[in-house]
Amino acid sequence: MDFTFSFTSFLSFLVAFTLAPLFMGVILKVKAFFGGKQGPPWLIKYYTLIKLLRKGSVYSTSTTFIFKLGPIISFVTAFMLLLFFPFAGLPPVLSFHGDVVVLFYLLGLGRFFTVLAALDTASPFEGMGAAREVFFSALAEATIFVILALFFRLSGSLSFAEYFSGDQFVNLWSQSAALIFLVLIALFIVLLTENSRVPVDDPATHLELTMIHEVMILDHSGPDLALIEMGAFCKMLFYSAFISCLLYPFHTGSALYNVLVFNIIMALIYAGVGLVESITARYKMDMVPNFILTSFALVFFATILTMEFVQ
Amino acid sequence: MNIFFLALLLIGVGGTQALATFRLYSLMKAGAVLAIIAGCSFGAYDAAARLLQHAEPVIYNHSWLHIFTFSLKIDAVSAFFLVPVFAIPAVGALYSFQYLHDAKRAAGTAINYFFYALLIISMALVVCANNLISFALAWELMSVSSFFLVIYDVHKKATRGAGYIYFIFTQAGALFIFAGFGFLYSHTGTFGFEALASIPDSAKLIAFILILIGCGSKAGIMPLHIWLPYAHPAAPSHVSAVMSGVMIKMGIYGIVRFYLLLEPTSVVFGQIVIVLGISSGILGVVYAIGKQDIKKMLAYSSVENIGIILLGLGVGMLGAASGNKTMAAFGFAGGLLHVFNHSIFKSLLFMGAGSVLHQTKTGASNELGGLMKTMPVTGRSLLIGSISISGLPPFNGFISEFLIYYGAIHGLSLHGASFVLSALAIIALAVIGALAGAAFTKFIGVVFLGEPRTDKAAKASEAGILMGTALSVLAASCLIIGVWPYHFVQAAFLVTQAIPLVSDYTTAEFMPLMTNISRTAALFILLFIIVTVLRKIFYIGKEVTKSGTWGCGFTQPTVRMQYTGTSYADSIVDFFRPFIRVQKNYSGINKIFPGKTTYSSHTHDTSEIGLNIFVVRPVLYLLSKLRWIQHGNIQLYIGYIVLAIVVMLIFL
Amino acid sequence: MIHISNIFLALILLSVLLSLRSNRLMALVKLMAFQGIIVSAVPLVLDTAHGLTFNLIMFFLLLILVKGLVIPGMMSIAVNKVVASREIEPIIGYHASLFAGLIMIIFSVYITNHLNLASLPASHKLLLVTGITTMGAGLILLMARRKAITQVIGYLMMENGIYLIGTALAKEVHTQYVVEFAVLLDLLVAVLVMGIVLNDINHTFDDVDTALLGQLKD
């Protein structure tokens, strides 16, 4: 494992991690703008985290130790993901050939425990959310692994660090632009699915019956809930960073300039999520698989098309 | 070789002494269990030592009446399979001591131990057999002994039915294997294994397909898997653990062994195996989600894992045929390691399900719930088993799946159909992994978490200490292989050196990979501990209270309102509708003051329906037309015999 | 560097996919308009497109007008005025249609490689794949959907596919479009006829389900 002890990569990781809640504020601001409101302050998510960390907790009498494991594991897995990601083209803290497979499976572990923690409460609503979560994420998983396959086909690499550096980088501004274009759309759909955003899931709805992710964490409170929230911020940050690294070739140019561009693109992606949330309604639950399958079909198309490009 | 025979002898003595001393019930059990464990430990130690020390293959020949030679050979492949063949039944025997506790059925228990020992011996012989005849003999011995193990509860009608189905499938499978052997014999003119590589390519394909069907019906490849969900729930749990964990892998062994012997060069072999792997894997896990009986569900999950193993082997075969070294080595190593891993966590899960069955007297998951509080050891072990079987790090299932991924991803540099199949293999693995997660969150969530749904579940207590020990041992090995995979992966790679293409494959490529995975697992555990401690710190001095689950405003929740396994599975099963049929009976609400409404659903196996329509009915129809042969007239029967003799004399 | 033509082809594939999973008639019609515009513009962005004359540009503009505006416009009128239920009623479900589309693309890549056209420029291979896929998806739509209007959309998609195939196989830019234009005109007439017939059916019957046409057999 390449353990890069460089100050910059560590710093970039820390900055990204601390900025994650701020970017979530962007979504809220965009939504507020479209609603004609002033919206919450930019730092709202930090305030929420601090509030949660200062509270105690109420545990359901039905729950076991798994209920407490859920938040910890979902946070740790999402956090580890960031350690391996090259933010703004800077080398990541950790990296090895094949890390992508390990990381997406670690995310799976996090999901496994989130779902179990939901089932642990014996609540019918949380069970419902859990069932939806495993179903939709199974479809999204297929998309992700096709993307990995496609990237290997294009660049011969199997880690985030390799994707966005060297000669064989994957990017919209390369030979295979058409394929990356399809991947970008698919990845955005996966981002919406995995992070439970509209039109797959509506985090702001008031009716538990229609939720997916939010309903699974109904019974968590205090620092436990804070852990879950932080995990969710990390995950969202990861997917957005993935998209932005595909959008702009960060391995060229000066580091400072790249960091600036990276953060602007990130903000734009979050704003895009907010935009989608403002102008579309969530899908009927039985249309969601269809939506995710589209992303799968897109990247599968792209992969098959590589038979033409790479001869 | 001597230690090997000593092990077999000890196991055999353990089994036979049970028949003699069954009147002293506990003593008989203790004697049998100790002898079997001792024999198995010797055998497993010998095999593991052989494997890791790169021992030269040993051969043992015994000529019987000059008719045929009984020949055994232990090479790397055999040794690799011998480890689970000996190790898992040992744990199963430990478990069985408290599981079989009905002193009134002492004779039945003794017979069970006898055939249990016989099954271990026959499986050991299967993986060591060194010619066609020895293989066939050991194979039949294995089928028969496992059949008697399945019908332990012979007084139950369902068990007899399951035994009947198992017998038909195992014999039909054997028929195909023997047909394949006959075909091979017709080309080589000898029973030996050595000449098989020299037969023409087209003959290789036919022989391989025949053996694939035969071994596939034992292994549980998708359309031939029908016996698994019947036989596994019917058998006692330690037996289903051994059958599902080890015996069905004999089918995989057969496929691997004959692939290596035939040394085929065509890509078709790999392509067939990959397609079978995809269908078994995906459909197996979907059925596992759809079934609500815990042992049935585990049986289907075996079908799924056989699919993963086949994917690995298929990727390896494809790599070997197209000259892609990395793909071949990693595919085979992943498939083989998954054989080993699956034997551990599947036997763990079956034994754990057995404990649940033993303590609650029901296997219907929708009647269980909340067992984590009353059965903590079983619950925690099964949690580990479930994570492992879902292929999640840092447990062992992930290691083998990772190797297969790695192999398949390197297959993407191929062209044409091989490229498409590699891509499909990756997609299938991803979907199987995610759906297995769904199946096993359902398993843990519905059976062990939440509130007990019935009285039976509420009154459950922890299973016996030996049963708990057996489960803990297996659960611990899942974690050990997951965090320190190096030696196990190395063993699997050693086996792959039997393939000509990768015989010179060095450890240089997989070694850093395994270290990295191992370090990532360690990092995960470290971070996990740090965050746990941080969380504890945050809770210091905070008010932590207990209360009922938030019912979204509803204040009178009952346990029946919990999400059941059926509802949890519904949307996924519905998605795969053409391949899986769910029959729903709903009485409906049709009056202003509704009366009693009922709802029931049943998941049907499409291949079972298909088999019924396309094989069973035509055969029955045909045979009913031949009824007239059997008319009861004894003189005519003698006439048949005379006729048969005359015909044989003319033709032979 | 980016090949604009590849992006265009990716967009066409995207529209094909979306049309297979679309469950609203109006969305489908809009998709067809989008697809029509992109498809007719493809020859303009191909690297073989040199020597564009005024006539040729006028021709393509006309094509875009017909494919992108006139036909979809008429269809949207039909949808708004005539069809009572705006949901597409699939015979083969959306998921199955999507998978059929995936199989279609594997098939078309196979066909393209199998044909092994030496004269085909490398950049036209993807065009051929896209064309065959679009045509196949049109066939799937024809088979899998029930409404009369989706039948016409299926035909239109097939026509788009054939147009792309023609573009891929033709060496010169101008000569071949005459035939296709005639086909397009046929289609235009078909849409007109459909509109009139639908209108009449609407007056006579309550539904425009093609399954009901089966009752007309003697």
mmCIF file of N, CA and C in Angstrom, chain C residues 184-217:
data_model
loop_
_atom_site.group_PDB
_atom_site.id
_atom_site.type_symbol
_atom_site.label_atom_id
_atom_site.label_comp_id
_atom_site.label_asym_id
_atom_site.label_seq_id
_atom_site.Cartn_x
_atom_site.Cartn_y
_atom_site.Cartn_z
ATOM 1 N N LEU C 184 -38.979 9.355 -45.269
ATOM 2 C CA LEU C 184 -39.447 10.285 -44.254
ATOM 3 C C LEU C 184 -40.792 10.886 -44.643
ATOM 4 N N LEU C 185 -40.913 11.208 -45.903
ATOM 5 C CA LEU C 185 -42.185 11.769 -46.365
ATOM 6 C C LEU C 185 -43.298 10.761 -46.181
ATOM 7 N N ASP C 186 -42.960 9.472 -46.496
ATOM 8 C CA ASP C 186 -43.944 8.416 -46.270
ATOM 9 C C ASP C 186 -44.402 8.420 -44.823
ATOM 10 N N LEU C 187 -43.394 8.525 -43.964
ATOM 11 C CA LEU C 187 -43.690 8.494 -42.541
ATOM 12 C C LEU C 187 -44.580 9.666 -42.159
ATOM 13 N N LEU C 188 -44.277 10.803 -42.755
ATOM 14 C CA LEU C 188 -45.063 11.996 -42.469
ATOM 15 C C LEU C 188 -46.518 11.755 -42.811
ATOM 16 N N VAL C 189 -46.697 11.157 -43.978
ATOM 17 C CA VAL C 189 -48.053 10.822 -44.385
ATOM 18 C C VAL C 189 -48.675 9.858 -43.384
ATOM 19 N N ALA C 190 -47.839 8.873 -42.943
ATOM 20 C CA ALA C 190 -48.345 7.887 -41.986
ATOM 21 C C ALA C 190 -48.824 8.563 -40.716
ATOM 22 N N VAL C 191 -48.036 9.541 -40.271
ATOM 23 C CA VAL C 191 -48.435 10.245 -39.058
ATOM 24 C C VAL C 191 -49.750 10.980 -39.283
ATOM 25 N N LEU C 192 -49.851 11.604 -40.445
ATOM 26 C CA LEU C 192 -51.098 12.304 -40.766
ATOM 27 C C LEU C 192 -52.273 11.349 -40.730
ATOM 28 N N VAL C 193 -52.086 10.197 -41.427
ATOM 29 C CA VAL C 193 -53.154 9.214 -41.476
ATOM 30 C C VAL C 193 -53.513 8.764 -40.068
ATOM 31 N N MET C 194 -52.448 8.517 -39.280
ATOM 32 C CA MET C 194 -52.686 8.083 -37.910
ATOM 33 C C MET C 194 -53.530 9.089 -37.159
ATOM 34 N N GLY C 195 -53.152 10.353 -37.334
ATOM 35 C CA GLY C 195 -53.905 11.392 -36.650
ATOM 36 C C GLY C 195 -55.371 11.343 -37.015
ATOM 37 N N ILE C 196 -55.632 11.250 -38.326
ATOM 38 C CA ILE C 196 -57.026 11.237 -38.775
ATOM 39 C C ILE C 196 -57.751 10.004 -38.263
ATOM 40 N N VAL C 197 -57.048 8.838 -38.429
ATOM 41 C CA VAL C 197 -57.690 7.597 -38.016
ATOM 42 C C VAL C 197 -57.966 7.610 -36.523
ATOM 43 N N LEU C 198 -56.952 8.051 -35.772
ATOM 44 C CA LEU C 198 -57.140 8.099 -34.322
ATOM 45 C C LEU C 198 -58.326 8.955 -33.969
ATOM 46 N N ASN C 199 -58.402 10.069 -34.648
ATOM 47 C CA ASN C 199 -59.504 10.984 -34.404
ATOM 48 C C ASN C 199 -60.833 10.288 -34.635
ATOM 49 N N ASP C 200 -60.897 9.574 -35.763
ATOM 50 C CA ASP C 200 -62.149 8.881 -36.093
ATOM 51 C C ASP C 200 -62.436 7.769 -35.098
ATOM 52 N N ILE C 201 -61.345 7.006 -34.779
ATOM 53 C CA ILE C 201 -61.556 5.932 -33.807
ATOM 54 C C ILE C 201 -62.062 6.523 -32.507
ATOM 55 N N ASN C 202 -61.475 7.652 -32.175
ATOM 56 C CA ASN C 202 -61.841 8.289 -30.925
ATOM 57 C C ASN C 202 -63.317 8.656 -30.905
ATOM 58 N N HIS C 203 -63.807 9.041 -32.082
ATOM 59 C CA HIS C 203 -65.231 9.364 -32.131
ATOM 60 C C HIS C 203 -66.069 8.116 -32.013
ATOM 61 N N THR C 204 -65.584 7.025 -32.573
ATOM 62 C CA THR C 204 -66.379 5.808 -32.630
ATOM 63 C C THR C 204 -66.222 4.967 -31.372
ATOM 64 N N PHE C 205 -64.950 4.766 -30.978
ATOM 65 C CA PHE C 205 -64.713 3.904 -29.824
ATOM 66 C C PHE C 205 -64.213 4.751 -28.652
ATOM 67 N N ASP C 206 -64.082 4.082 -27.486
ATOM 68 C CA ASP C 206 -63.590 4.802 -26.313
ATOM 69 C C ASP C 206 -62.080 4.714 -26.194
ATOM 70 N N ASP C 207 -61.490 3.801 -26.914
ATOM 71 C CA ASP C 207 -60.092 3.505 -26.650
ATOM 72 C C ASP C 207 -59.313 3.458 -27.960
ATOM 73 N N VAL C 208 -58.013 3.693 -27.876
ATOM 74 C CA VAL C 208 -57.188 3.569 -29.078
ATOM 75 C C VAL C 208 -56.151 2.476 -28.878
ATOM 76 N N ASP C 209 -56.564 1.452 -28.213
ATOM 77 C CA ASP C 209 -55.681 0.325 -27.956
ATOM 78 C C ASP C 209 -55.602 -0.539 -29.211
ATOM 79 N N THR C 210 -54.363 -0.845 -29.665
ATOM 80 C CA THR C 210 -54.261 -1.670 -30.879
ATOM 81 C C THR C 210 -54.761 -3.085 -30.640
ATOM 82 N N ALA C 211 -54.801 -3.493 -29.348
ATOM 83 C CA ALA C 211 -55.299 -4.837 -29.079
ATOM 84 C C ALA C 211 -56.733 -4.966 -29.574
ATOM 85 N N LEU C 212 -57.465 -3.832 -29.539
ATOM 86 C CA LEU C 212 -58.859 -3.875 -29.983
ATOM 87 C C LEU C 212 -58.956 -4.094 -31.482
ATOM 88 N N LEU C 213 -57.883 -3.682 -32.187
ATOM 89 C CA LEU C 213 -57.909 -3.889 -33.635
ATOM 90 C C LEU C 213 -57.971 -5.376 -33.972
ATOM 91 N N GLY C 214 -57.480 -6.189 -33.036
ATOM 92 C CA GLY C 214 -57.519 -7.630 -33.229
ATOM 93 C C GLY C 214 -58.932 -8.141 -33.417
ATOM 94 N N GLN C 215 -59.887 -7.387 -32.894
ATOM 95 C CA GLN C 215 -61.272 -7.839 -33.027
ATOM 96 C C GLN C 215 -61.785 -7.682 -34.454
ATOM 97 N N LEU C 216 -61.034 -6.919 -35.257
ATOM 98 C CA LEU C 216 -61.490 -6.694 -36.620
ATOM 99 C C LEU C 216 -61.259 -7.901 -37.506
ATOM 100 N N LYS C 217 -60.439 -8.837 -37.054
ATOM 101 C CA LYS C 217 -60.221 -10.043 -37.877
ATOM 102 C C LYS C 217 -61.529 -10.807 -37.973
#
